[in-house]
Tab-separated table of C-alpha atoms and ligand atoms in Angstrom:
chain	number	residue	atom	x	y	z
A	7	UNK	CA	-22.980	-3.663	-12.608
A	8	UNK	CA	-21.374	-0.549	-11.623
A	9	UNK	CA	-19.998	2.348	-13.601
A	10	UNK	CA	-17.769	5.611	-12.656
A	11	UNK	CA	-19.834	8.556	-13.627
A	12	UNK	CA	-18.011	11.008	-10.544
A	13	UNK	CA	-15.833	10.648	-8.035
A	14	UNK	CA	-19.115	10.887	-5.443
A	15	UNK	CA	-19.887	7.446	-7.025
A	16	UNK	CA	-17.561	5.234	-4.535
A	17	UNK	CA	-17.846	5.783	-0.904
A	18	UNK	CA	-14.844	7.135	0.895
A	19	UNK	CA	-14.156	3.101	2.279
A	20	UNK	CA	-14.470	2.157	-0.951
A	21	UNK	CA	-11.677	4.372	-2.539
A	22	UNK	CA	-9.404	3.189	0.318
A	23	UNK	CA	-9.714	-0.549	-0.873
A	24	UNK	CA	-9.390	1.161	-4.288
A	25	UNK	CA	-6.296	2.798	-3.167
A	26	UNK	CA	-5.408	-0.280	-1.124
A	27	UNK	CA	-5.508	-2.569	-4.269
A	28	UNK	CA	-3.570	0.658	-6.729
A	29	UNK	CA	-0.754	-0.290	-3.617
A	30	UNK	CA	-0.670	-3.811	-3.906
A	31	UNK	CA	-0.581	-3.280	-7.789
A	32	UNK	CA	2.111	-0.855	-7.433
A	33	UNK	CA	4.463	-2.961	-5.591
A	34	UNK	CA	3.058	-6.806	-6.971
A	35	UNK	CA	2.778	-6.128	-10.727
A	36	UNK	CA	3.260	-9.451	-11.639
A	37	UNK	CA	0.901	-11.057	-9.615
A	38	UNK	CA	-1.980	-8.973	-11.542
A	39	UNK	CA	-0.701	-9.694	-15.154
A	40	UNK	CA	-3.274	-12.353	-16.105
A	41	UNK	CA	-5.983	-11.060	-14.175
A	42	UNK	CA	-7.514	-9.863	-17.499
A	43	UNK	CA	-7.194	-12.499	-19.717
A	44	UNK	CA	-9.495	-12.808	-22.653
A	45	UNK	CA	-11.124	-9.135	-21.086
A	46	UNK	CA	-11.150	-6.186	-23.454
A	47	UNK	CA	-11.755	-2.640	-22.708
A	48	UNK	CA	-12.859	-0.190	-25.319
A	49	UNK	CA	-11.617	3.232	-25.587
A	50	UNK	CA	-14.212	6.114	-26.997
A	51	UNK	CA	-12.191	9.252	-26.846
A	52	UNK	CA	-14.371	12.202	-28.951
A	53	UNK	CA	-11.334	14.594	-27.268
A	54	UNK	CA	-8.035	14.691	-27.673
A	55	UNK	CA	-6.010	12.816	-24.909
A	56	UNK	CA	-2.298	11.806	-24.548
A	57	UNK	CA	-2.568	10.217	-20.664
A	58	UNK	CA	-5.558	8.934	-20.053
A	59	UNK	CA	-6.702	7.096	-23.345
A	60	UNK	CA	-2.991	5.472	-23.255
A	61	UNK	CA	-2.698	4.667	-19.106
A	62	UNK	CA	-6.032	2.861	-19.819
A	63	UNK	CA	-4.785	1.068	-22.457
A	64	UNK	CA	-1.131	0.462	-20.555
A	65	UNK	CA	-3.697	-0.554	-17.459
A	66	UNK	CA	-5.635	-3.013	-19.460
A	67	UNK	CA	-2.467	-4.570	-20.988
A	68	UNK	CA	-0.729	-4.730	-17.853
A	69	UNK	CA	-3.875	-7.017	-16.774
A	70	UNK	CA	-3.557	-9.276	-19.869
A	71	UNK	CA	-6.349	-7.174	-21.305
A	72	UNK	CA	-6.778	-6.411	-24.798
A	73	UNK	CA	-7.675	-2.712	-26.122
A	74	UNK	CA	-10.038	-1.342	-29.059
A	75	UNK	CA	-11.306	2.167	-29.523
A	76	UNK	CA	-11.013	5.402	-31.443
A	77	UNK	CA	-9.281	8.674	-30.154
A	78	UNK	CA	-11.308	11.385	-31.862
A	79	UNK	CA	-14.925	11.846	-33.022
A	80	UNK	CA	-13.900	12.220	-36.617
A	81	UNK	CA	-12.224	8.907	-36.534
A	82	UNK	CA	-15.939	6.923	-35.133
A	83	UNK	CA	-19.289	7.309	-36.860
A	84	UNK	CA	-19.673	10.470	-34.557
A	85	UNK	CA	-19.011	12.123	-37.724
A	86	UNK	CA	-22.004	10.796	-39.703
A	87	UNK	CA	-24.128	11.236	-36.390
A	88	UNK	CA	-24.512	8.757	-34.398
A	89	UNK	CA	-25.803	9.254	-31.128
A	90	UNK	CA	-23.533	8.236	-27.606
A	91	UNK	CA	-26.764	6.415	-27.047
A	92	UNK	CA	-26.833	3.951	-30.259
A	93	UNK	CA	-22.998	3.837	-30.051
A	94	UNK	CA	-22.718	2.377	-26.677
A	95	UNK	CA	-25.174	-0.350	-27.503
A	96	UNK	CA	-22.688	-1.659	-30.240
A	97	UNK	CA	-19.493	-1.152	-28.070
A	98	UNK	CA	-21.341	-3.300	-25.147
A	99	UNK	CA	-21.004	-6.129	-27.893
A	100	UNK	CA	-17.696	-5.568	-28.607
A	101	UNK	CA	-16.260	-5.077	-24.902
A	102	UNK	CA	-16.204	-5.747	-21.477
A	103	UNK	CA	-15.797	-2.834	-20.333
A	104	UNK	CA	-15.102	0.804	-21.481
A	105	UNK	CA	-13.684	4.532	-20.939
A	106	UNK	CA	-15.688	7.320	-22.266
A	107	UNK	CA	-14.277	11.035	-22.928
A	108	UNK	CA	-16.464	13.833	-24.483
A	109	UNK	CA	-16.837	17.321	-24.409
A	110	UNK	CA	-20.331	17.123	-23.645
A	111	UNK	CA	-21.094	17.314	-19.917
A	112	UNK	CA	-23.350	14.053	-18.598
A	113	UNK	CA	-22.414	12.585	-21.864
A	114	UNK	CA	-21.027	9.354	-20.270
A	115	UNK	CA	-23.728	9.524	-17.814
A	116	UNK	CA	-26.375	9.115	-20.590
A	117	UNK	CA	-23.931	6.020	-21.863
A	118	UNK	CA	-24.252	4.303	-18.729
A	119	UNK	CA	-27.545	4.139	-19.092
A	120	UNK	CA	-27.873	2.325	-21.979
A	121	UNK	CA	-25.192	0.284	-21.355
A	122	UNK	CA	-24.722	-3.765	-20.180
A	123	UNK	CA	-21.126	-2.877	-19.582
A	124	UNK	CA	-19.716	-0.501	-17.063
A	125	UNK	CA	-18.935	3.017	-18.441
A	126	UNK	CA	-15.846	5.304	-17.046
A	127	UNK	CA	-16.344	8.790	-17.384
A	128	UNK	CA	-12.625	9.464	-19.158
A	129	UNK	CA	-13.623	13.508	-18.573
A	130	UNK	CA	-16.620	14.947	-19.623
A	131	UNK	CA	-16.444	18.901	-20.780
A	132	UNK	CA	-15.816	21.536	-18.422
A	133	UNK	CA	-17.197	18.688	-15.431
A	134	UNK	CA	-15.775	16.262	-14.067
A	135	UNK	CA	-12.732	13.627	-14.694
A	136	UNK	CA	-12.910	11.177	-12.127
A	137	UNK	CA	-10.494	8.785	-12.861
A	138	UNK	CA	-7.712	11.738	-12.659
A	139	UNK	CA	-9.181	12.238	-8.905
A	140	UNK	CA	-8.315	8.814	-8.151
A	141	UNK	CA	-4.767	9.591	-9.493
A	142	UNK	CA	-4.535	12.725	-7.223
A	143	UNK	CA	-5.769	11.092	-4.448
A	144	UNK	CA	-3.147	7.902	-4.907
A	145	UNK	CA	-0.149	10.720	-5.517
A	146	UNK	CA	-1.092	12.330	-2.688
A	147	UNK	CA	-1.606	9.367	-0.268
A	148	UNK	CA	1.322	7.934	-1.509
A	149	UNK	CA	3.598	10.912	-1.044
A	150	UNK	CA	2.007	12.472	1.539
A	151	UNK	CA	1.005	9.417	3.715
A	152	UNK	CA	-2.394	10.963	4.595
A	153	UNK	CA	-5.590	12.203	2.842
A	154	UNK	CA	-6.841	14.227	5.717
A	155	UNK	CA	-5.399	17.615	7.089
A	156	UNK	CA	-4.237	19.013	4.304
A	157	UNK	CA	-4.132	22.426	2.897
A	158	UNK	CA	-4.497	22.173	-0.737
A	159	UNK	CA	-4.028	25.160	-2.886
A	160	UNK	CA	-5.902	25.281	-6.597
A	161	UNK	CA	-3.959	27.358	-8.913
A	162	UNK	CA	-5.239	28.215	-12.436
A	163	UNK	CA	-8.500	27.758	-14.531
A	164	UNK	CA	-10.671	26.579	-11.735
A	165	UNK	CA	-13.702	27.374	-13.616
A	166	UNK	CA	-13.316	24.910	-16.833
A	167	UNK	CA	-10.799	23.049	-15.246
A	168	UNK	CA	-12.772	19.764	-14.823
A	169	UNK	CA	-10.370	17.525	-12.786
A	170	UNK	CA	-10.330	20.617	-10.265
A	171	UNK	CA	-13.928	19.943	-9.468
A	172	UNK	CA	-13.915	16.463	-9.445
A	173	UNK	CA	-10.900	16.497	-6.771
A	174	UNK	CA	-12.893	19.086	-4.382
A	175	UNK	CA	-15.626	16.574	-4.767
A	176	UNK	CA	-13.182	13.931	-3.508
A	177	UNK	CA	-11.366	15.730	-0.861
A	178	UNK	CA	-14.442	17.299	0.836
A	179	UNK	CA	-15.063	14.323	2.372
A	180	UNK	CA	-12.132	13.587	4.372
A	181	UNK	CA	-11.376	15.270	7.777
A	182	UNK	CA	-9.366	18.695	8.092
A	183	UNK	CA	-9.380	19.299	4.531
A	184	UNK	CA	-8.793	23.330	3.541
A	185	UNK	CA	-8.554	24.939	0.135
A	186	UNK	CA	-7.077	28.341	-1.281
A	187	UNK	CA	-8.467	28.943	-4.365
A	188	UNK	CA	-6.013	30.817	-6.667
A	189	UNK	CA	-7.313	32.513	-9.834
A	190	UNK	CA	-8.096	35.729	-12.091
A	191	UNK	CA	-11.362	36.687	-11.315
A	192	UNK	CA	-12.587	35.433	-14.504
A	193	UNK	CA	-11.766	31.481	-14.007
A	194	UNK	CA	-13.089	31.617	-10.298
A	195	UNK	CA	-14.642	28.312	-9.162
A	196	UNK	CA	-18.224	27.838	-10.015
A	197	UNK	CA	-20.859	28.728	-7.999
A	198	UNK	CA	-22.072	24.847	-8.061
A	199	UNK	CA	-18.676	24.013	-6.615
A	200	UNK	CA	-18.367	26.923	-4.509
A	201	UNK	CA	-22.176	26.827	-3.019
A	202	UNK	CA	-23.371	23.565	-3.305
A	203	UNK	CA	-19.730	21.440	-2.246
A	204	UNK	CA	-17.435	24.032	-0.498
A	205	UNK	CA	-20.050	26.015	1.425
A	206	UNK	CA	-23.060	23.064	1.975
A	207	UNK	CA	-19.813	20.917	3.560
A	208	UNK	CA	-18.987	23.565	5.786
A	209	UNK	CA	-15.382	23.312	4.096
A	210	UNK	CA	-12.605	26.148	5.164
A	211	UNK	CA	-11.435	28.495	1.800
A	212	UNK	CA	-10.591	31.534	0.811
A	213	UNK	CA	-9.986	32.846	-3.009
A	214	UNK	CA	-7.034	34.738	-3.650
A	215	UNK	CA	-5.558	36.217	-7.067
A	216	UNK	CA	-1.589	36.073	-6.740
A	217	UNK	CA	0.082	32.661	-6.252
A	218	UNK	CA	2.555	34.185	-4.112
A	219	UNK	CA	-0.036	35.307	-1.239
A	220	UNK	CA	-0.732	31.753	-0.854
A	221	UNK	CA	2.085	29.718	-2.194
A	222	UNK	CA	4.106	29.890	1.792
A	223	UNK	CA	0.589	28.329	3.278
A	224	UNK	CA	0.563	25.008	0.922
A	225	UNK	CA	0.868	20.880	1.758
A	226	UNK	CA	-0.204	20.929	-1.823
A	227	UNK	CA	0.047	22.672	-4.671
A	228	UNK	CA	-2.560	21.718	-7.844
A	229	UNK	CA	-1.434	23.771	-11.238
A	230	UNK	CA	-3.736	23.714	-13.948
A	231	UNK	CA	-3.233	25.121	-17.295
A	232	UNK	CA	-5.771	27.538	-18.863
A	233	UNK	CA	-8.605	25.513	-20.931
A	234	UNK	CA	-8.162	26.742	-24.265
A	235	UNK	CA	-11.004	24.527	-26.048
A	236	UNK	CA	-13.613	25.675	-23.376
A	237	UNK	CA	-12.893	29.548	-24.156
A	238	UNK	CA	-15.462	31.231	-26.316
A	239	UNK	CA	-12.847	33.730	-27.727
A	240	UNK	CA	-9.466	33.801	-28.620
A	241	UNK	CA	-9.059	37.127	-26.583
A	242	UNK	CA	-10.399	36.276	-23.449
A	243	UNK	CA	-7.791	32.839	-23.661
A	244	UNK	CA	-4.683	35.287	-24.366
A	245	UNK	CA	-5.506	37.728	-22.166
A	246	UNK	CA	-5.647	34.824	-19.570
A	247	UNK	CA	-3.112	32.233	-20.617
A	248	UNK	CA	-0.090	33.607	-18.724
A	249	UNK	CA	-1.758	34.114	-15.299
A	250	UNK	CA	-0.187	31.801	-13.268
A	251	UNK	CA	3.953	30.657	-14.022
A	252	UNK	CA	5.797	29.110	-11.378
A	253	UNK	CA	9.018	29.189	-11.432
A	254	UNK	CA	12.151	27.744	-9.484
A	255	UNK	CA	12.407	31.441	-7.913
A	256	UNK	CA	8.246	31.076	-6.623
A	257	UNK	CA	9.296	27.848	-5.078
A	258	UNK	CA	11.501	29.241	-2.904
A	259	UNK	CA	8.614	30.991	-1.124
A	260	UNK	CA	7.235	26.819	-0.271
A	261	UNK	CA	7.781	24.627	2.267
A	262	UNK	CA	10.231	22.047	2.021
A	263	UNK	CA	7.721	19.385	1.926
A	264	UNK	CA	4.772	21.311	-0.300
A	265	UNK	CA	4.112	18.848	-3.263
A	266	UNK	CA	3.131	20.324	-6.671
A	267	UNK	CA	1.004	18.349	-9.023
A	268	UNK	CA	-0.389	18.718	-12.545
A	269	UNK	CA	-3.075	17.051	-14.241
A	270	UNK	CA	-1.039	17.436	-17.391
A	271	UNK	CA	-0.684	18.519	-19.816
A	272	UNK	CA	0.819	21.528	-18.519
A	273	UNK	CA	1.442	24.675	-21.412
A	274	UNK	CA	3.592	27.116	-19.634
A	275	UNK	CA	1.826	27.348	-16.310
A	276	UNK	CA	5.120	25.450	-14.814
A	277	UNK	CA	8.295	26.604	-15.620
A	278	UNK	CA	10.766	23.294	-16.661
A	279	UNK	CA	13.626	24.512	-14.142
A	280	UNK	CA	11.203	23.082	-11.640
A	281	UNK	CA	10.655	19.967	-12.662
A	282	UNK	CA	14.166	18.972	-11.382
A	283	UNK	CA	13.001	20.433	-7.568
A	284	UNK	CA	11.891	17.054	-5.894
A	285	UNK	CA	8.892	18.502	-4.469
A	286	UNK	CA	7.973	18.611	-8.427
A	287	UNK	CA	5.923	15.052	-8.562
A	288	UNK	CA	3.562	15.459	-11.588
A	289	UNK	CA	5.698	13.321	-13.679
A	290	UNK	CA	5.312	10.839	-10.497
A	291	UNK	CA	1.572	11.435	-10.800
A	292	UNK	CA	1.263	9.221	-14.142
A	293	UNK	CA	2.625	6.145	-13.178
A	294	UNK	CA	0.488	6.278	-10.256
A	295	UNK	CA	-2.329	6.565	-12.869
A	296	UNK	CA	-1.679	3.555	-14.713
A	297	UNK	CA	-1.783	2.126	-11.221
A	298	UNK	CA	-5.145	3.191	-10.208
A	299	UNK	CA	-6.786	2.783	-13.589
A	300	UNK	CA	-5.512	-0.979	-13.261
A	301	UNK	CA	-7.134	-0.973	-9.470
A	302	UNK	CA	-10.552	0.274	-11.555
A	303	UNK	CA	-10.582	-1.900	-14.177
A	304	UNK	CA	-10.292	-5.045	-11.487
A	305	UNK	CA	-12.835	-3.306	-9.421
A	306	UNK	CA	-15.656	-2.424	-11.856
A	307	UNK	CA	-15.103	-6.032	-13.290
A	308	UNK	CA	-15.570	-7.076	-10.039
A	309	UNK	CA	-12.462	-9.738	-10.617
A	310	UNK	CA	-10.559	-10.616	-7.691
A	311	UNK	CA	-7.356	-12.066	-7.649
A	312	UNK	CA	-6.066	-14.017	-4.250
A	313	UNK	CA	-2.308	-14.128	-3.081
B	426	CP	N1	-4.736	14.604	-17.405
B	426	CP	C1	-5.352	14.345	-18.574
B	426	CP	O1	-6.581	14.153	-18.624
B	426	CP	O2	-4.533	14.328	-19.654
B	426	CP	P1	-5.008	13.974	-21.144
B	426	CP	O3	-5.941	15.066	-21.591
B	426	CP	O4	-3.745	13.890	-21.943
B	426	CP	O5	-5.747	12.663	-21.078
């Protein structure tokens, strides 16, 4: 049995038949729409989500799949005190499979192992949020035709922004890969990123403060909004909020083929009189989600279904 704890877990072959099989699913729906029946996956959300609680839920219905869970803490026995440990031992009963978000970092981690079904880290605090690497990597793919030679710029909170680390994670490992890192000094990258992934992989970046030194030098561009929950004071989070707004007038300083994405929700960090610009693909981004989550759900359930 095999669970998604971080994107590191899969090999780089085996996200490509991941990605291969997202394809297939993206363009053959209707061959995949039974391949779930009598299958449920449980959703345990202790943190607020709008896409990735409900694209696993559209995933496991587009399967034939049914759905169960709860979409806060306060709403699940949480409240009275139950441990992730205890809980995932009665949700194993109750599911075949399940997606776990919680603002504790390893949280899921320690669910998978007391699990007998596989556990999908759904984002785990400030860490990592694999499954929305696997939607970055299928936009991108998709879009772009290529996951290697790229130059992807990071724009925003890149040090509680969680599906920022768990895309460097990803992308280190393909060939001609180069980062600009683009933030106030305060939300730089971790060092645990910065050391132990960008450095130890020999990985070509460079950190910059203003969007617009780096904008003109972007394949991609990955906005992230400013992590509110993660901020220890109010202060620090308005002080900071603003940092980063593009705007139609920024874009003009792109390429014509530069791609901007969002992990969503975005706050203000993206002006709307871009999202009309066709380089603008982070409403594009969520389908492909649903897409991938399906291509997960198959995988980890190890079902296959034949032409
Ligand atoms: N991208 C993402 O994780 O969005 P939600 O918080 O709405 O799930």
């Amino acid at each position: 049995m095999r669970h998604l704890i971080s994107p590191l877990d899969f090999t780089v072959q085996e996200l490509d038949e991941l990605l291969n099989l997202a394809t297939d699913i993206e363009f053959h729906p209707d061959k995949y729409k039974n391949a779930c029946n009598g299958k449920k996956l449980a959703t345990l959300f202790y943190e607020p989500s709008t896409r990735t609680r409900l694209s696993f839920e559209s995933a496991m219905l587009s399967l034939g799949g049914n759905v169960l869970g709860f979409s806060s803490a306060d709403s699940s026995s949480a409240a009275k005190g139950e441990s992730v440990s205890d809980t995932i031992r009665m949700i194993s009963c109750y599911a075949d499979i399940c997606a776990m978000r919680h603002p504790k970092e390893g949280a899921p981690l320690v669910a998978s192992t007391k699990s007998s079904i596989p556990v999908i880290n759904a984002g785990d605090g400030g860490h990592q949020h694999p499954t929305q690497t696997l939607t970055d990597l299928m936009t991108i793919r998709s879009l772009k035709g290529r996951l290697d030679d790229l130059v992807i710029g990071l724009c925003g909170d890149l040090k509680f922004g969680r599906t920022v680390h768990s895309l460097i994670n990803a992308l280190v490992r393909y060939k001609g890969i180069k980062f600009v890192l683009i933030s106030p000094k305060e939300l730089r990258i971790p060092d645990y990123i910065r050391q132990d992934v960008l450095v130890k992989n020999n990985i070509e970046f460079r950190e910059v403060e203003r969007l617009e030194d780096a904008i003109a030098d972007l394949d991609i561009l990955y906005m992230t909004r400013v992590q509110r929950e993660r901020f220890f004071n109010e202060e620090d989070y308005i002080r900071l909020k603003d940092s980063y707004i593009l705007n139609a007038e920024k874009m003009t300083l792109a390429n014509k083929d530069m791609l901007v994405l969002h992990p969503l929700p975005r706050v203000n960090e993206i002006s709307v009189d871009v999202d009309d610009d066709e380089r603008a693909v982070y409403f594009k981004q969520v389908q492909y989600g649903v897409y991938v989550r399906m291509a997960l759900i198959l995988t980890l359930l190890e079902i296959n279904v034949t032409d």
